[in-house]
CSV table of C-alpha atoms in Angstrom, one decimal:
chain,number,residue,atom,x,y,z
A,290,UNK,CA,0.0,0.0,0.0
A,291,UNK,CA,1.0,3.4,-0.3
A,292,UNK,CA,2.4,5.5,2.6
A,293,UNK,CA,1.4,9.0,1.1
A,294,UNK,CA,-2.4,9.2,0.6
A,295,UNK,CA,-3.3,12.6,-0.5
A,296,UNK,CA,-6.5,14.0,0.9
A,297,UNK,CA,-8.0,14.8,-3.0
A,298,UNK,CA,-7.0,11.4,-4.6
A,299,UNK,CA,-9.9,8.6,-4.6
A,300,UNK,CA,-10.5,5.5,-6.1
A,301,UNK,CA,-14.0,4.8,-8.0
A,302,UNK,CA,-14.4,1.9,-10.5
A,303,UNK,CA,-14.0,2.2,-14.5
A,304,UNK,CA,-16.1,0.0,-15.3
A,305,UNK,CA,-19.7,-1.1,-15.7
A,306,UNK,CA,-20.1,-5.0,-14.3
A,307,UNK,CA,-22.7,-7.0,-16.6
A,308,UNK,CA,-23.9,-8.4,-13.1
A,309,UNK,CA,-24.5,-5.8,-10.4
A,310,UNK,CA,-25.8,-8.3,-7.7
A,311,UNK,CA,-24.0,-12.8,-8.0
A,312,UNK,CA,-26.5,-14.8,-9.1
A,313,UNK,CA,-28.9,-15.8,-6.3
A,314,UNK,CA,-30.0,-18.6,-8.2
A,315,UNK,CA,-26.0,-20.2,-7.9
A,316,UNK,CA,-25.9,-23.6,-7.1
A,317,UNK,CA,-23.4,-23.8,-3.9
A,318,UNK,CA,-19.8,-24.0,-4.2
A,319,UNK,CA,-19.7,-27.7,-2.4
A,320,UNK,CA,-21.9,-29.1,-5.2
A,321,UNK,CA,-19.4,-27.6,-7.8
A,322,UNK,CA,-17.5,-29.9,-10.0
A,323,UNK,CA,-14.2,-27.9,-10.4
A,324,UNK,CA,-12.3,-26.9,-7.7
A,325,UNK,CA,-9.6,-24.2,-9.6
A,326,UNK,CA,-10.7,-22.2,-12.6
A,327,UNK,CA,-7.8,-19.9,-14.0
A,328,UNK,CA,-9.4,-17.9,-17.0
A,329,UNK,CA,-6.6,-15.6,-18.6
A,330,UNK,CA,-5.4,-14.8,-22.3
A,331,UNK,CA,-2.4,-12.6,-20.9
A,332,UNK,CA,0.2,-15.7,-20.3
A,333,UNK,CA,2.6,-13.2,-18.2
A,334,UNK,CA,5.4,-14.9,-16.9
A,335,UNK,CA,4.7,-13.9,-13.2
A,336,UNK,CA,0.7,-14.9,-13.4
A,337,UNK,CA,2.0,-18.3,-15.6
A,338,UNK,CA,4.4,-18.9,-12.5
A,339,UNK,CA,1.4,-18.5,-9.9
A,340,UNK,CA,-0.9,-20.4,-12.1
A,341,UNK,CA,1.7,-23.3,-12.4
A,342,UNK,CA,2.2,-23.5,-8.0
A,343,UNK,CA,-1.7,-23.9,-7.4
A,344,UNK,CA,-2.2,-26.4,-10.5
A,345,UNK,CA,0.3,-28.9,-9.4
A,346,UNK,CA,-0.6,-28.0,-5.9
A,347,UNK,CA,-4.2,-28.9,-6.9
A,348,UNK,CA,-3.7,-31.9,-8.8
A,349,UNK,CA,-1.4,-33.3,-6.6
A,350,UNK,CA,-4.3,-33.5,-4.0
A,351,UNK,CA,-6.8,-35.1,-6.5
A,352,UNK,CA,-8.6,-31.9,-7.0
A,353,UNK,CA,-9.6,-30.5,-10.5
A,354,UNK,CA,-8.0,-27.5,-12.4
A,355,UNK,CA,-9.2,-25.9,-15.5
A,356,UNK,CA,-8.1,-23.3,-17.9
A,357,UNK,CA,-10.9,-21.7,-19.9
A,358,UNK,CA,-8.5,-19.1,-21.6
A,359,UNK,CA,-5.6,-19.0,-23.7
A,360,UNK,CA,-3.1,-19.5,-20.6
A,361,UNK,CA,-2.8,-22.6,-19.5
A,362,UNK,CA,-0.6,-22.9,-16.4
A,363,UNK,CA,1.5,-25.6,-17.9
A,364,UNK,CA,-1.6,-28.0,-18.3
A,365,UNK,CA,-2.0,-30.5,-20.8
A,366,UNK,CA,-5.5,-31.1,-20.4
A,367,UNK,CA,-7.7,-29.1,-23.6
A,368,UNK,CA,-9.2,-25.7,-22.8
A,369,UNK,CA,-12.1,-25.9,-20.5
A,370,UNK,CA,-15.7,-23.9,-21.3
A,371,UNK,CA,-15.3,-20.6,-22.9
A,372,UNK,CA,-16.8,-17.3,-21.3
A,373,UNK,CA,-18.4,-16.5,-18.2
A,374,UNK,CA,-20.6,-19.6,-18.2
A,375,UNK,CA,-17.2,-21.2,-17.1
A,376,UNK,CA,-16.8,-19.4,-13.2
A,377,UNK,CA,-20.8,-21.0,-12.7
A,378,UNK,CA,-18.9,-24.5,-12.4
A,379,UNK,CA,-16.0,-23.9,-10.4
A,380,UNK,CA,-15.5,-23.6,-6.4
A,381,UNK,CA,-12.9,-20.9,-6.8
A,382,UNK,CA,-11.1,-18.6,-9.8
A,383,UNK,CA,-7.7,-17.1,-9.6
A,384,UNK,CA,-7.8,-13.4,-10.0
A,385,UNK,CA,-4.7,-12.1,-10.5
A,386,UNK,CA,-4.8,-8.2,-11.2
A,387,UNK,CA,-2.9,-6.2,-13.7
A,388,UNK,CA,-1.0,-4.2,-11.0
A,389,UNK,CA,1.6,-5.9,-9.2
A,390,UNK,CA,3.6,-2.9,-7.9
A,391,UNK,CA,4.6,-3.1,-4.2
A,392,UNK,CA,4.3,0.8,-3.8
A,393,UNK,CA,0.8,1.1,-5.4
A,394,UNK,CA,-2.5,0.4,-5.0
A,395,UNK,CA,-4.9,-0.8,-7.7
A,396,UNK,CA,-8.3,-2.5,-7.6
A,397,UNK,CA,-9.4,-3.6,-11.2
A,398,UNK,CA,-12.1,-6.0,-11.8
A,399,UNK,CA,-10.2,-8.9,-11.2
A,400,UNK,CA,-11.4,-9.8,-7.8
A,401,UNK,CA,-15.4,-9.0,-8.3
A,402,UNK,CA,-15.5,-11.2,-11.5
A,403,UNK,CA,-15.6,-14.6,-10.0
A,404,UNK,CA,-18.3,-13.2,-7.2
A,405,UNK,CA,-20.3,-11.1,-9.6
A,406,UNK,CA,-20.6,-13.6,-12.3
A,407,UNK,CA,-20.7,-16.9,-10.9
A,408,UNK,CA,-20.5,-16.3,-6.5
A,409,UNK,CA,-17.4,-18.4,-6.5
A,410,UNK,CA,-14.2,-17.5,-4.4
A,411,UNK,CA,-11.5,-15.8,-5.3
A,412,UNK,CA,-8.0,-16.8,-5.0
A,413,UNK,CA,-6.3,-12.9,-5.1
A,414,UNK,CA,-3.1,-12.0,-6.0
A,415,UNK,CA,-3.3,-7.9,-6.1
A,416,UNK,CA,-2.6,-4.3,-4.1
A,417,UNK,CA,-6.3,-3.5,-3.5
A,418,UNK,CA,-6.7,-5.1,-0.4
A,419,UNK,CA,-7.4,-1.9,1.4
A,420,UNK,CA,-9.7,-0.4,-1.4
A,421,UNK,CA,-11.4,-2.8,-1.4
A,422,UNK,CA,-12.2,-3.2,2.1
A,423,UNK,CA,-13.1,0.5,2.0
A,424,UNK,CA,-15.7,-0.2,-0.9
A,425,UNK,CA,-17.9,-3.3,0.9
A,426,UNK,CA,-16.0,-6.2,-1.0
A,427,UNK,CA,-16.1,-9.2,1.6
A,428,UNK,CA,-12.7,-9.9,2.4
A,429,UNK,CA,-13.6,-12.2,4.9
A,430,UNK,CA,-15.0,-15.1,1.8
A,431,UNK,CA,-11.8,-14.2,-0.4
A,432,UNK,CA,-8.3,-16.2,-0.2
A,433,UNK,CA,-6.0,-13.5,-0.4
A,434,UNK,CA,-2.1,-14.2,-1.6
A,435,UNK,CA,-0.7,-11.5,0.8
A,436,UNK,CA,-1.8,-13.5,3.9
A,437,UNK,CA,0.9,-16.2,3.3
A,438,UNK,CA,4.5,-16.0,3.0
A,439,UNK,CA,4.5,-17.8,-0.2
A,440,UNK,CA,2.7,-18.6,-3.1
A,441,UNK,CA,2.9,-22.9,-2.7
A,442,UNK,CA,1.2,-21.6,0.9
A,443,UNK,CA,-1.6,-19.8,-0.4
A,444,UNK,CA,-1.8,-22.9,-2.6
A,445,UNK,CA,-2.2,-24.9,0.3
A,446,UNK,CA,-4.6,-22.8,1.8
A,447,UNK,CA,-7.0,-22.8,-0.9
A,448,UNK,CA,-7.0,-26.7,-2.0
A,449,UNK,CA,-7.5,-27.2,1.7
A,450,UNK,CA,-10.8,-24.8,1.3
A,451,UNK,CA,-11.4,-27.0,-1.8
A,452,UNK,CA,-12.2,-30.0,0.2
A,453,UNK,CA,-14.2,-28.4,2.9
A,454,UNK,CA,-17.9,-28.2,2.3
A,455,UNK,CA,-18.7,-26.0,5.0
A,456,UNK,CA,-16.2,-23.8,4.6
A,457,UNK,CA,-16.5,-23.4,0.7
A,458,UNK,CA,-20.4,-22.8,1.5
A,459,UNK,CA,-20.4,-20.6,4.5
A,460,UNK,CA,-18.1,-18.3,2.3
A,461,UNK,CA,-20.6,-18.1,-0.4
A,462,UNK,CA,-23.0,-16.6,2.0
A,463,UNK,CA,-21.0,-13.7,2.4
A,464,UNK,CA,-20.2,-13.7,-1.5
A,465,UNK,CA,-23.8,-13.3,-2.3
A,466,UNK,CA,-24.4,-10.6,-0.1
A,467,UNK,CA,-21.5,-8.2,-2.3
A,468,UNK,CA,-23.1,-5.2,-4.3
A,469,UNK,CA,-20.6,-3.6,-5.9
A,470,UNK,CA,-21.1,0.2,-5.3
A,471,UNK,CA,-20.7,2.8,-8.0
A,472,UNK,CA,-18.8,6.3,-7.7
A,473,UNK,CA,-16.4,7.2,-5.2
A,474,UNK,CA,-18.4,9.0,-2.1
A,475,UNK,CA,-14.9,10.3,-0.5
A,476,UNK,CA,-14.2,12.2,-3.7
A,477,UNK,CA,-18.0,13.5,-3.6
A,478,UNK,CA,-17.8,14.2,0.5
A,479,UNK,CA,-14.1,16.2,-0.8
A,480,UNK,CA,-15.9,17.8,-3.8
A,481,UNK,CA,-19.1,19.2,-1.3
A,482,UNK,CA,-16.4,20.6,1.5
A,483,UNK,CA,-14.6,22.4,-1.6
A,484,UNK,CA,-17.5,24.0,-2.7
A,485,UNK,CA,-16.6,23.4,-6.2
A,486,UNK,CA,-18.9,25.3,-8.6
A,487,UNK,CA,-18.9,26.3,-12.4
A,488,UNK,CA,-20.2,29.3,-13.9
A,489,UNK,CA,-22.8,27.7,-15.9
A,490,UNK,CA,-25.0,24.5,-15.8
A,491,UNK,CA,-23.6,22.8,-18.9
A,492,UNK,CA,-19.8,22.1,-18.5
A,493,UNK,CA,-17.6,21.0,-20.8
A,494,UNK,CA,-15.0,18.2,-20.4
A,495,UNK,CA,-11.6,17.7,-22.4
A,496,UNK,CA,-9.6,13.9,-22.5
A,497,UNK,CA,-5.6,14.6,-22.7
A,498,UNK,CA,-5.6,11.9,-24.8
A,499,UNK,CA,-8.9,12.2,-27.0
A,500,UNK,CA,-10.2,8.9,-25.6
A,501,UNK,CA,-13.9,10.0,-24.6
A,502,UNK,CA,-15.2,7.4,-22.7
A,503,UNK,CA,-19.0,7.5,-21.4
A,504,UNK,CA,-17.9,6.8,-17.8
A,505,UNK,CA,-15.9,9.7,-17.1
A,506,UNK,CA,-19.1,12.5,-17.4
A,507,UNK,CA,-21.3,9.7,-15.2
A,508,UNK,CA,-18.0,10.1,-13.0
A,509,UNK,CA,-18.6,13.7,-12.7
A,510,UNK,CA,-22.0,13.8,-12.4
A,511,UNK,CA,-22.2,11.7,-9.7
A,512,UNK,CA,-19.0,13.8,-8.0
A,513,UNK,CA,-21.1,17.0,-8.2
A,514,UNK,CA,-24.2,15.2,-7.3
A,515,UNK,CA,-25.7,15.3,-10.0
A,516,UNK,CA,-26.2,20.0,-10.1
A,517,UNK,CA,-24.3,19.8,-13.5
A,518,UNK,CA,-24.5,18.2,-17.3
A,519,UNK,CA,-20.8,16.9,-18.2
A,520,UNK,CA,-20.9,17.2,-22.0
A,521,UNK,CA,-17.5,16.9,-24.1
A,522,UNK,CA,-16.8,19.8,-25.5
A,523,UNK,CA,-13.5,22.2,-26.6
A,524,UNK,CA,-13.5,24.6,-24.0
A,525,UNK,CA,-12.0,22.3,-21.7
A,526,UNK,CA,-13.9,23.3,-17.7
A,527,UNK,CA,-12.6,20.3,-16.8
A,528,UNK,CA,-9.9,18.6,-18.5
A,529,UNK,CA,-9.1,14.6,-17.5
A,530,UNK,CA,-5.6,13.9,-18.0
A,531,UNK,CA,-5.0,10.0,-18.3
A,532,UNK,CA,-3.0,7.1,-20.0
A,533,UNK,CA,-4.7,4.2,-21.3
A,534,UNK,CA,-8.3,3.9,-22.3
């Protein structure tokens, strides 16, 4: 985690989850026939090593690993189900998020994926811990990498999960009670105590990069609760300066 947190820098998610609620209708995670699903198409290095420790960890248990993208941890076995219909058969899902820096802190949508879209548990590997926390996600269901001193531990810890019913179950409870939230309320609470204000109703908004996605105006709108219309426009009012999308 970071040591220096400034007072006017929030996190909020960038993204619109097809599934704002798991599935209530789920069947429960002791029923499941897989016990490790690792879905990527990235085959890093450093997520391939990872992968690799908790398959031959699994399989050298007797319990079942599948790969239903194009990474397959060193298995042999043909790529399992395709898509998100995949994480409704499997007890847990490795989510292994994009940031792996030490000295920052990043919550993508690695670790809601496998609760969102199938109310399995994840196995995370990822800085977001605190963020996390801070935005409702229940840490308490999720088997978090950081907790051990090694990866072949964490390993361990979750093929021993695998072949508890109880436990895999009584997790899922607090799995399906996750709802996402949308919008960062300490950048709206920093926003109100600022008394930010604009001299007319409509306000324009300018991307550094010329990438103009939808979310960043539903960002604003929802920072300025809503007393403003975010429209894209030359004059620049507010001007987002970013990287990537």
């Amino acid at each position: 985690e970071r040591a220096l947190r400034p007072e006017n820098t929030f996190w909020a998610p960038m993204r619109h989850f097809s599934m704002l609620r798991p599935p209530v209708n789920a069947s429960a995670l002791s029923t499941r026939p897989v016990d490790m699903l690792y879905q990527s198409s990235n085959c890093d290095p450093q997520r391939e090593q990872f992968a690799q420790t908790v398959r031959r960890i699994f399989e050298g248990k007797g319990l079942r690993f599948e790969h239903s993208g194009a990474c397959t941890a060193g298995s042999s076995r043909p790529r399992y189900i395709k898509g998100q219909d995949a994480v409704l058969t499997t007890k847990m899902m490795i989510s292994m998020s994009r940031n792996q820096r030490p000295d920052s802190e990043a919550l993508d949508e690695k670790l809601a994926l496998p609760m969102l879209h199938g109310a399995a548990l994840p196995l995370y590997v990822g800085t977001g811990h605190r963020l996390a926390k801070r935005a409702g996600y229940p840490m308490h269901a999720i088997i978090d990498r950081a907790d051990f001193n090694s990866d072949g531990e964490a390993a361990e810890a979750a093929a021993n999960l695998a072949k508890d019913p109880a436990g895999l179950d009584e997790r899922q409870k607090q799995v399906l009670k996750f709802e996402p939230k949308y919008g960062s309320f300490g950048g709206r609470a920093y926003v109100a105590s600022r008394n930010f204000s604009f001299a007319t109703k409509q306000v324009q908004v300018r991307v550094s990069n010329n990438r103009k996605s939808p979310i960043f105006l539903e960002h604003l709108h929802f920072l300025f609760g809503g007393r403003y219309d975010f429209v894209w426009g030359a004059r620049g009012d507010v001007i987002i300066d970013q990287c990537c999308w």
